[in-house]
């Protein structure tokens, strides 16, 4: 039986804990195997983000997040042929972890206090910066404050536009696309003025069509990309953090970043990120 099928009981335990007032963490782990005991994994990744998680014509997946997931799986003793990737959108990530459809999520999944009430996060495995992508001819936009009064697209389930309106107090028209590839299509067609999200995401889209878009390259906020794990799996979280540390110390992370973003003008970080902790 695949490991993910044993996570359904954990999701049920989490729901039971919420009803009776028990600690969710102990409810999930009581009698449940950790991911460190798995011999196979189902990993949720993005399917439409070039450079990070992109579904290929043959049904496979490629990108930085995919490489990170495979490295972590290998450090957990799980060979690549036993790792199944499935596409997830930003809005689906918690749900698919909670209901046991995936064992792990590596999908530009920013660690936030709200998400930590439902998901245990390993990492971060990279700290991105939020930035802005505009059409190539829109040279008047040099920073986020130049978006005042303009329309900005974010993917469903993302907090990107809220960080502009609520975090920085800049009034923009918030437009929500199904995914970030949908936002990019709206930007290309002139339906929105800008797309704002993590600079790794934007760099991937820019690399696909550098003549159509312009990277503002004036970042704001830190986006800590975490490895989403079933709530309360502390053992897996600690193992994931050890794997991420080694990934940077051995230079593997640098190789992955250069492979996917080396042809962009993105300023990348090559040092081990400061971990959030596994409590």
PDB file of C-alpha atoms in Angstrom:
ATOM      1  CA  UNK A   1       0.000   0.000   0.000  1.00  0.00           C
ATOM      2  CA  UNK A   2       1.312   3.440  -0.894  1.00  0.00           C
ATOM      3  CA  UNK A   3       2.306   5.617   2.033  1.00  0.00           C
ATOM      4  CA  UNK A   4      -0.269   8.301   1.208  1.00  0.00           C
ATOM      5  CA  UNK A   5      -3.093   5.848   1.925  1.00  0.00           C
ATOM      6  CA  UNK A   6      -1.944   5.650   5.517  1.00  0.00           C
ATOM      7  CA  UNK A   7      -2.178   9.443   5.843  1.00  0.00           C
ATOM      8  CA  UNK A   8      -5.999   9.378   5.578  1.00  0.00           C
ATOM      9  CA  UNK A   9      -6.183   8.098   9.128  1.00  0.00           C
ATOM     10  CA  UNK A  10      -3.996  11.018  10.189  1.00  0.00           C
ATOM     11  CA  UNK A  11      -6.359  13.498   8.549  1.00  0.00           C
ATOM     12  CA  UNK A  12      -9.294  11.869  10.311  1.00  0.00           C
ATOM     13  CA  UNK A  13      -7.431  12.075  13.605  1.00  0.00           C
ATOM     14  CA  UNK A  14      -6.811  15.779  13.020  1.00  0.00           C
ATOM     15  CA  UNK A  15     -10.524  16.350  12.479  1.00  0.00           C
ATOM     16  CA  UNK A  16     -11.374  14.344  15.595  1.00  0.00           C
ATOM     17  CA  UNK A  17      -8.886  16.325  17.634  1.00  0.00           C
ATOM     18  CA  UNK A  18     -10.496  19.565  16.525  1.00  0.00           C
ATOM     19  CA  UNK A  19     -13.899  18.315  17.679  1.00  0.00           C
ATOM     20  CA  UNK A  20     -12.905  16.979  21.088  1.00  0.00           C
ATOM     21  CA  UNK A  21     -10.279  19.619  21.822  1.00  0.00           C
ATOM     22  CA  UNK A  22      -7.242  17.335  21.812  1.00  0.00           C
ATOM     23  CA  UNK A  23      -3.845  18.535  20.575  1.00  0.00           C
ATOM     24  CA  UNK A  24      -3.850  17.925  16.821  1.00  0.00           C
ATOM     25  CA  UNK A  25      -0.141  17.144  16.754  1.00  0.00           C
ATOM     26  CA  UNK A  26      -0.401  14.211  19.156  1.00  0.00           C
ATOM     27  CA  UNK A  27      -3.572  13.014  17.439  1.00  0.00           C
ATOM     28  CA  UNK A  28      -1.827  12.780  14.097  1.00  0.00           C
ATOM     29  CA  UNK A  29       1.304  11.092  15.355  1.00  0.00           C
ATOM     30  CA  UNK A  30      -0.317   8.664  17.811  1.00  0.00           C
ATOM     31  CA  UNK A  31       0.017   5.303  16.067  1.00  0.00           C
ATOM     32  CA  UNK A  32       0.872   6.882  12.711  1.00  0.00           C
ATOM     33  CA  UNK A  33       4.081   6.345  10.800  1.00  0.00           C
ATOM     34  CA  UNK A  34       6.238   9.340   9.989  1.00  0.00           C
ATOM     35  CA  UNK A  35       7.230  10.115   6.416  1.00  0.00           C
ATOM     36  CA  UNK A  36      10.710   8.982   7.405  1.00  0.00           C
ATOM     37  CA  UNK A  37       9.282   5.425   7.456  1.00  0.00           C
ATOM     38  CA  UNK A  38       7.874   5.673   3.921  1.00  0.00           C
ATOM     39  CA  UNK A  39       9.215   3.722   0.973  1.00  0.00           C
ATOM     40  CA  UNK A  40       7.366   5.904  -1.557  1.00  0.00           C
ATOM     41  CA  UNK A  41       6.053   9.461  -1.695  1.00  0.00           C
ATOM     42  CA  UNK A  42       3.383  11.444  -3.483  1.00  0.00           C
ATOM     43  CA  UNK A  43       4.561  15.056  -3.785  1.00  0.00           C
ATOM     44  CA  UNK A  44       2.425  18.017  -4.771  1.00  0.00           C
ATOM     45  CA  UNK A  45       4.165  20.524  -7.056  1.00  0.00           C
ATOM     46  CA  UNK A  46       3.001  23.318  -9.301  1.00  0.00           C
ATOM     47  CA  UNK A  47       2.178  22.272 -12.859  1.00  0.00           C
ATOM     48  CA  UNK A  48       2.246  25.647 -14.623  1.00  0.00           C
ATOM     49  CA  UNK A  49       5.238  27.552 -13.259  1.00  0.00           C
ATOM     50  CA  UNK A  50       8.268  27.382 -15.571  1.00  0.00           C
ATOM     51  CA  UNK A  51      11.543  26.970 -13.726  1.00  0.00           C
ATOM     52  CA  UNK A  52       9.792  25.789 -10.561  1.00  0.00           C
ATOM     53  CA  UNK A  53       7.119  23.203 -11.278  1.00  0.00           C
ATOM     54  CA  UNK A  54       5.980  22.570 -14.826  1.00  0.00           C
ATOM     55  CA  UNK A  55       4.188  19.580 -16.290  1.00  0.00           C
ATOM     56  CA  UNK A  56       5.944  18.387 -19.452  1.00  0.00           C
ATOM     57  CA  UNK A  57       4.403  16.985 -22.623  1.00  0.00           C
ATOM     58  CA  UNK A  58       5.107  13.409 -21.520  1.00  0.00           C
ATOM     59  CA  UNK A  59       3.252  13.921 -18.226  1.00  0.00           C
ATOM     60  CA  UNK A  60       6.350  14.377 -16.056  1.00  0.00           C
ATOM     61  CA  UNK A  61       7.302  17.415 -13.989  1.00  0.00           C
ATOM     62  CA  UNK A  62      10.421  19.587 -14.015  1.00  0.00           C
ATOM     63  CA  UNK A  63      11.803  22.607 -12.209  1.00  0.00           C
ATOM     64  CA  UNK A  64      13.633  23.759  -9.091  1.00  0.00           C
ATOM     65  CA  UNK A  65      10.894  22.568  -6.713  1.00  0.00           C
ATOM     66  CA  UNK A  66      10.898  19.151  -8.389  1.00  0.00           C
ATOM     67  CA  UNK A  67      14.680  18.895  -8.013  1.00  0.00           C
ATOM     68  CA  UNK A  68      14.435  19.877  -4.342  1.00  0.00           C
ATOM     69  CA  UNK A  69      11.744  17.266  -3.701  1.00  0.00           C
ATOM     70  CA  UNK A  70      13.799  14.540  -5.371  1.00  0.00           C
ATOM     71  CA  UNK A  71      16.875  15.492  -3.354  1.00  0.00           C
ATOM     72  CA  UNK A  72      14.925  15.383  -0.090  1.00  0.00           C
ATOM     73  CA  UNK A  73      13.359  12.046  -1.020  1.00  0.00           C
ATOM     74  CA  UNK A  74      16.782  10.613  -1.762  1.00  0.00           C
ATOM     75  CA  UNK A  75      18.063  11.770   1.650  1.00  0.00           C
ATOM     76  CA  UNK A  76      15.029  10.041   3.196  1.00  0.00           C
ATOM     77  CA  UNK A  77      16.089   6.837   1.439  1.00  0.00           C
ATOM     78  CA  UNK A  78      13.354   6.955  -1.212  1.00  0.00           C
ATOM     79  CA  UNK A  79      14.578   6.483  -4.796  1.00  0.00           C
ATOM     80  CA  UNK A  80      13.325   8.760  -7.545  1.00  0.00           C
ATOM     81  CA  UNK A  81      11.307   6.005  -9.194  1.00  0.00           C
ATOM     82  CA  UNK A  82       9.231   5.771  -5.998  1.00  0.00           C
ATOM     83  CA  UNK A  83       8.345   9.457  -6.030  1.00  0.00           C
ATOM     84  CA  UNK A  84       5.094  10.383  -7.760  1.00  0.00           C
ATOM     85  CA  UNK A  85       4.460  14.029  -8.606  1.00  0.00           C
ATOM     86  CA  UNK A  86       0.994  15.526  -8.902  1.00  0.00           C
ATOM     87  CA  UNK A  87       0.047  19.067  -9.848  1.00  0.00           C
ATOM     88  CA  UNK A  88      -1.466  21.320  -7.168  1.00  0.00           C
ATOM     89  CA  UNK A  89      -2.640  24.913  -7.268  1.00  0.00           C
ATOM     90  CA  UNK A  90      -1.985  27.409  -4.482  1.00  0.00           C
ATOM     91  CA  UNK A  91      -5.572  27.026  -3.268  1.00  0.00           C
ATOM     92  CA  UNK A  92      -5.351  23.216  -3.044  1.00  0.00           C
ATOM     93  CA  UNK A  93      -2.183  22.708  -1.025  1.00  0.00           C
ATOM     94  CA  UNK A  94      -3.580  22.460   2.536  1.00  0.00           C
ATOM     95  CA  UNK A  95      -6.591  20.423   1.416  1.00  0.00           C
ATOM     96  CA  UNK A  96      -4.534  17.810  -0.413  1.00  0.00           C
ATOM     97  CA  UNK A  97      -2.192  17.402   2.570  1.00  0.00           C
ATOM     98  CA  UNK A  98      -5.046  17.151   5.049  1.00  0.00           C
ATOM     99  CA  UNK A  99      -7.044  14.597   3.081  1.00  0.00           C
ATOM    100  CA  UNK A 100      -4.007  12.440   2.348  1.00  0.00           C
ATOM    101  CA  UNK A 101      -3.905  12.918  -1.431  1.00  0.00           C
ATOM    102  CA  UNK A 102      -0.268  13.978  -1.144  1.00  0.00           C
ATOM    103  CA  UNK A 103       2.391  13.213   1.450  1.00  0.00           C
ATOM    104  CA  UNK A 104       4.453  16.344   0.879  1.00  0.00           C
ATOM    105  CA  UNK A 105       4.063  19.690  -0.881  1.00  0.00           C
ATOM    106  CA  UNK A 106       6.996  21.478  -2.536  1.00  0.00           C
ATOM    107  CA  UNK A 107       5.183  24.165  -4.495  1.00  0.00           C
ATOM    108  CA  UNK A 108       6.418  27.719  -3.787  1.00  0.00           C
ATOM    109  CA  UNK A 109       4.595  27.261  -0.471  1.00  0.00           C
ATOM    110  CA  UNK A 110       5.297  30.329   1.661  1.00  0.00           C
ATOM    111  CA  UNK A 111       5.423  29.650   5.395  1.00  0.00           C
ATOM    112  CA  UNK A 112       2.848  31.793   7.235  1.00  0.00           C
ATOM    113  CA  UNK A 113       1.459  31.695  10.796  1.00  0.00           C
ATOM    114  CA  UNK A 114      -1.997  30.824   9.490  1.00  0.00           C
ATOM    115  CA  UNK A 115      -0.785  27.906   7.400  1.00  0.00           C
ATOM    116  CA  UNK A 116       1.275  26.565  10.304  1.00  0.00           C
ATOM    117  CA  UNK A 117      -1.965  25.813  12.173  1.00  0.00           C
ATOM    118  CA  UNK A 118      -2.722  23.091   9.608  1.00  0.00           C
ATOM    119  CA  UNK A 119       0.637  22.124   8.121  1.00  0.00           C
ATOM    120  CA  UNK A 120       4.038  21.287   9.571  1.00  0.00           C
ATOM    121  CA  UNK A 121       6.710  23.027   7.508  1.00  0.00           C
ATOM    122  CA  UNK A 122      10.241  21.892   6.905  1.00  0.00           C
ATOM    123  CA  UNK A 123      12.692  24.530   5.781  1.00  0.00           C
ATOM    124  CA  UNK A 124      12.508  27.022   4.286  1.00  0.00           C
ATOM    125  CA  UNK A 125      14.464  25.573   1.367  1.00  0.00           C
ATOM    126  CA  UNK A 126      14.666  29.013  -0.274  1.00  0.00           C
ATOM    127  CA  UNK A 127      13.832  32.573   0.733  1.00  0.00           C
ATOM    128  CA  UNK A 128      12.431  34.416  -2.262  1.00  0.00           C
ATOM    129  CA  UNK A 129      11.473  38.083  -2.474  1.00  0.00           C
ATOM    130  CA  UNK A 130       8.196  39.453  -3.747  1.00  0.00           C
ATOM    131  CA  UNK A 131       8.609  41.550  -6.879  1.00  0.00           C
ATOM    132  CA  UNK A 132       6.659  42.770  -9.897  1.00  0.00           C
ATOM    133  CA  UNK A 133       6.429  41.734 -13.559  1.00  0.00           C
ATOM    134  CA  UNK A 134       5.069  44.180 -16.144  1.00  0.00           C
ATOM    135  CA  UNK A 135       4.887  44.392 -19.926  1.00  0.00           C
ATOM    136  CA  UNK A 136       8.207  45.253 -21.524  1.00  0.00           C
ATOM    137  CA  UNK A 137       7.012  48.637 -22.758  1.00  0.00           C
ATOM    138  CA  UNK A 138       5.719  49.785 -19.348  1.00  0.00           C
ATOM    139  CA  UNK A 139       8.947  51.468 -18.304  1.00  0.00           C
ATOM    140  CA  UNK A 140       7.245  53.928 -15.935  1.00  0.00           C
ATOM    141  CA  UNK A 141       6.798  51.169 -13.353  1.00  0.00           C
ATOM    142  CA  UNK A 142      10.087  51.015 -11.433  1.00  0.00           C
ATOM    143  CA  UNK A 143       8.863  49.783  -8.054  1.00  0.00           C
ATOM    144  CA  UNK A 144       5.833  48.561  -6.161  1.00  0.00           C
ATOM    145  CA  UNK A 145       4.698  52.087  -5.224  1.00  0.00           C
ATOM    146  CA  UNK A 146       4.307  52.910  -8.913  1.00  0.00           C
ATOM    147  CA  UNK A 147       1.391  50.447  -8.971  1.00  0.00           C
ATOM    148  CA  UNK A 148      -0.837  52.904  -7.080  1.00  0.00           C
ATOM    149  CA  UNK A 149      -4.298  52.722  -8.702  1.00  0.00           C
ATOM    150  CA  UNK A 150      -3.307  49.971 -11.146  1.00  0.00           C
ATOM    151  CA  UNK A 151      -4.613  46.417 -11.517  1.00  0.00           C
ATOM    152  CA  UNK A 152      -2.440  43.635 -10.076  1.00  0.00           C
ATOM    153  CA  UNK A 153      -3.091  39.937 -10.617  1.00  0.00           C
ATOM    154  CA  UNK A 154      -2.438  37.201  -8.063  1.00  0.00           C
ATOM    155  CA  UNK A 155      -3.082  33.459  -8.255  1.00  0.00           C
ATOM    156  CA  UNK A 156      -6.000  31.961  -6.343  1.00  0.00           C
ATOM    157  CA  UNK A 157      -4.966  31.078  -2.799  1.00  0.00           C
ATOM    158  CA  UNK A 158      -2.041  33.517  -2.825  1.00  0.00           C
ATOM    159  CA  UNK A 159      -1.457  36.422  -0.431  1.00  0.00           C
ATOM    160  CA  UNK A 160       0.617  38.484  -2.876  1.00  0.00           C
ATOM    161  CA  UNK A 161      -1.778  41.347  -3.579  1.00  0.00           C
ATOM    162  CA  UNK A 162      -2.735  41.609   0.092  1.00  0.00           C
ATOM    163  CA  UNK A 163       0.918  42.268   0.912  1.00  0.00           C
ATOM    164  CA  UNK A 164       0.713  45.328  -1.342  1.00  0.00           C
ATOM    165  CA  UNK A 165      -2.654  46.674  -0.216  1.00  0.00           C
ATOM    166  CA  UNK A 166      -2.635  45.708   3.463  1.00  0.00           C
ATOM    167  CA  UNK A 167       1.081  45.304   4.116  1.00  0.00           C
ATOM    168  CA  UNK A 168       2.296  48.419   2.317  1.00  0.00           C
ATOM    169  CA  UNK A 169      -0.914  50.440   2.161  1.00  0.00           C
ATOM    170  CA  UNK A 170      -0.731  50.893  -1.615  1.00  0.00           C
ATOM    171  CA  UNK A 171      -4.204  50.994  -3.220  1.00  0.00           C
ATOM    172  CA  UNK A 172      -4.304  48.648  -6.190  1.00  0.00           C
ATOM    173  CA  UNK A 173      -7.119  46.807  -7.943  1.00  0.00           C
ATOM    174  CA  UNK A 174      -6.723  43.183  -6.905  1.00  0.00           C
ATOM    175  CA  UNK A 175      -7.444  40.694  -9.682  1.00  0.00           C
ATOM    176  CA  UNK A 176      -7.392  36.963  -8.968  1.00  0.00           C
ATOM    177  CA  UNK A 177      -6.431  34.482 -11.657  1.00  0.00           C
ATOM    178  CA  UNK A 178      -6.940  30.745 -11.401  1.00  0.00           C
ATOM    179  CA  UNK A 179      -3.183  30.274 -11.465  1.00  0.00           C
ATOM    180  CA  UNK A 180      -0.133  32.429 -12.101  1.00  0.00           C
ATOM    181  CA  UNK A 181      -0.003  31.274 -15.704  1.00  0.00           C
ATOM    182  CA  UNK A 182      -3.524  32.722 -15.991  1.00  0.00           C
ATOM    183  CA  UNK A 183      -2.221  35.996 -14.508  1.00  0.00           C
ATOM    184  CA  UNK A 184       0.615  36.042 -17.036  1.00  0.00           C
ATOM    185  CA  UNK A 185      -1.900  35.567 -19.868  1.00  0.00           C
ATOM    186  CA  UNK A 186      -3.929  38.515 -18.529  1.00  0.00           C
ATOM    187  CA  UNK A 187      -0.780  40.643 -18.355  1.00  0.00           C
ATOM    188  CA  UNK A 188       0.184  39.717 -21.901  1.00  0.00           C
ATOM    189  CA  UNK A 189      -3.301  40.623 -23.177  1.00  0.00           C
ATOM    190  CA  UNK A 190      -3.420  43.946 -21.355  1.00  0.00           C
ATOM    191  CA  UNK A 191      -6.221  42.943 -18.983  1.00  0.00           C
ATOM    192  CA  UNK A 192      -4.060  43.740 -15.935  1.00  0.00           C
ATOM    193  CA  UNK A 193      -1.175  46.148 -15.429  1.00  0.00           C
ATOM    194  CA  UNK A 194       1.124  43.882 -13.420  1.00  0.00           C
ATOM    195  CA  UNK A 195       1.644  40.527 -11.765  1.00  0.00           C
ATOM    196  CA  UNK A 196       3.224  40.530  -8.336  1.00  0.00           C
ATOM    197  CA  UNK A 197       4.490  37.452  -6.543  1.00  0.00           C
ATOM    198  CA  UNK A 198       7.738  35.732  -5.581  1.00  0.00           C
ATOM    199  CA  UNK A 199      10.703  36.668  -7.753  1.00  0.00           C
ATOM    200  CA  UNK A 200      11.525  33.018  -8.559  1.00  0.00           C
ATOM    201  CA  UNK A 201       8.047  32.562 -10.032  1.00  0.00           C
ATOM    202  CA  UNK A 202       8.310  35.764 -12.045  1.00  0.00           C
ATOM    203  CA  UNK A 203      11.825  34.915 -13.252  1.00  0.00           C
ATOM    204  CA  UNK A 204      10.600  31.582 -14.590  1.00  0.00           C
ATOM    205  CA  UNK A 205       7.873  33.221 -16.670  1.00  0.00           C
ATOM    206  CA  UNK A 206      10.246  35.950 -17.850  1.00  0.00           C
ATOM    207  CA  UNK A 207      12.783  33.359 -19.019  1.00  0.00           C
ATOM    208  CA  UNK A 208      10.094  31.829 -21.258  1.00  0.00           C
ATOM    209  CA  UNK A 209       9.361  35.126 -23.036  1.00  0.00           C
ATOM    210  CA  UNK A 210      11.960  37.803 -22.208  1.00  0.00           C
ATOM    211  CA  UNK A 211      10.814  40.085 -25.017  1.00  0.00           C
ATOM    212  CA  UNK A 212       7.253  40.408 -23.753  1.00  0.00           C
ATOM    213  CA  UNK A 213       7.823  41.253 -20.104  1.00  0.00           C
ATOM    214  CA  UNK A 214      10.079  43.245 -17.817  1.00  0.00           C
ATOM    215  CA  UNK A 215      11.191  42.250 -14.350  1.00  0.00           C
ATOM    216  CA  UNK A 216      10.998  45.356 -12.126  1.00  0.00           C
ATOM    217  CA  UNK A 217      13.721  43.793  -9.932  1.00  0.00           C
ATOM    218  CA  UNK A 218      12.950  45.995  -6.931  1.00  0.00           C
ATOM    219  CA  UNK A 219      11.977  43.383  -4.333  1.00  0.00           C
ATOM    220  CA  UNK A 220      10.033  43.741  -1.105  1.00  0.00           C
ATOM    221  CA  UNK A 221       9.113  41.194   1.607  1.00  0.00           C
ATOM    222  CA  UNK A 222      10.661  37.767   2.231  1.00  0.00           C
ATOM    223  CA  UNK A 223       8.834  34.658   1.014  1.00  0.00           C
ATOM    224  CA  UNK A 224      10.025  31.578   2.886  1.00  0.00           C
ATOM    225  CA  UNK A 225       9.401  28.521   0.730  1.00  0.00           C
ATOM    226  CA  UNK A 226       8.585  25.626   3.030  1.00  0.00           C
ATOM    227  CA  UNK A 227       8.204  21.888   2.524  1.00  0.00           C
ATOM    228  CA  UNK A 228       4.612  21.158   3.507  1.00  0.00           C
ATOM    229  CA  UNK A 229       4.269  18.022   5.657  1.00  0.00           C
ATOM    230  CA  UNK A 230       1.361  16.356   7.477  1.00  0.00           C
ATOM    231  CA  UNK A 231       0.586  18.312  10.623  1.00  0.00           C
ATOM    232  CA  UNK A 232       2.586  17.089  13.592  1.00  0.00           C
ATOM    233  CA  UNK A 233       5.174  15.008  11.725  1.00  0.00           C
ATOM    234  CA  UNK A 234       8.099  16.495  13.619  1.00  0.00           C
ATOM    235  CA  UNK A 235      10.421  13.601  12.796  1.00  0.00           C
ATOM    236  CA  UNK A 236       9.961  14.201   9.077  1.00  0.00           C
ATOM    237  CA  UNK A 237      10.422  17.948   9.543  1.00  0.00           C
ATOM    238  CA  UNK A 238      13.767  17.438  11.258  1.00  0.00           C
ATOM    239  CA  UNK A 239      14.896  15.004   8.565  1.00  0.00           C
ATOM    240  CA  UNK A 240      13.858  17.449   5.833  1.00  0.00           C
ATOM    241  CA  UNK A 241      15.831  20.257   7.480  1.00  0.00           C
ATOM    242  CA  UNK A 242      18.938  18.079   7.625  1.00  0.00           C
ATOM    243  CA  UNK A 243      18.510  17.284   3.928  1.00  0.00           C
ATOM    244  CA  UNK A 244      18.123  20.967   3.007  1.00  0.00           C
ATOM    245  CA  UNK A 245      21.249  21.900   4.984  1.00  0.00           C
ATOM    246  CA  UNK A 246      23.252  19.256   3.153  1.00  0.00           C
ATOM    247  CA  UNK A 247      21.770  20.331  -0.191  1.00  0.00           C
ATOM    248  CA  UNK A 248      23.287  23.798   0.277  1.00  0.00           C
ATOM    249  CA  UNK A 249      26.526  22.693   1.924  1.00  0.00           C
ATOM    250  CA  UNK A 250      27.292  20.288  -0.939  1.00  0.00           C
ATOM    251  CA  UNK A 251      26.532  22.920  -3.578  1.00  0.00           C
ATOM    252  CA  UNK A 252      23.529  21.027  -4.944  1.00  0.00           C
ATOM    253  CA  UNK A 253      21.192  23.957  -4.310  1.00  0.00           C
ATOM    254  CA  UNK A 254      23.461  26.316  -6.231  1.00  0.00           C
ATOM    255  CA  UNK A 255      23.520  23.914  -9.168  1.00  0.00           C
ATOM    256  CA  UNK A 256      19.726  23.670  -9.177  1.00  0.00           C
ATOM    257  CA  UNK A 257      19.245  27.433  -9.021  1.00  0.00           C
ATOM    258  CA  UNK A 258      21.782  28.043 -11.784  1.00  0.00           C
ATOM    259  CA  UNK A 259      20.151  25.379 -13.935  1.00  0.00           C
ATOM    260  CA  UNK A 260      16.709  26.981 -13.818  1.00  0.00           C
ATOM    261  CA  UNK A 261      17.437  30.689 -13.305  1.00  0.00           C
ATOM    262  CA  UNK A 262      21.043  31.185 -14.378  1.00  0.00           C
ATOM    263  CA  UNK A 263      20.007  32.918 -17.613  1.00  0.00           C
ATOM    264  CA  UNK A 264      17.956  35.576 -15.815  1.00  0.00           C
ATOM    265  CA  UNK A 265      19.150  38.688 -13.993  1.00  0.00           C
ATOM    266  CA  UNK A 266      17.696  37.396 -10.730  1.00  0.00           C
ATOM    267  CA  UNK A 267      20.031  37.829  -7.766  1.00  0.00           C
ATOM    268  CA  UNK A 268      19.939  34.407  -6.113  1.00  0.00           C
ATOM    269  CA  UNK A 269      20.765  33.303  -2.574  1.00  0.00           C
ATOM    270  CA  UNK A 270      23.174  30.367  -2.202  1.00  0.00           C
ATOM    271  CA  UNK A 271      23.473  30.063   1.592  1.00  0.00           C
ATOM    272  CA  UNK A 272      21.509  27.786   3.923  1.00  0.00           C
ATOM    273  CA  UNK A 273      18.256  29.555   4.896  1.00  0.00           C
ATOM    274  CA  UNK A 274      17.453  30.088   8.559  1.00  0.00           C
ATOM    275  CA  UNK A 275      14.981  27.372   9.496  1.00  0.00           C
ATOM    276  CA  UNK A 276      11.653  28.083  11.146  1.00  0.00           C
ATOM    277  CA  UNK A 277      11.871  25.168  13.577  1.00  0.00           C
ATOM    278  CA  UNK A 278       9.741  22.035  13.796  1.00  0.00           C
ATOM    279  CA  UNK A 279       7.544  22.807  16.814  1.00  0.00           C
TER     280      UNK A 279
END
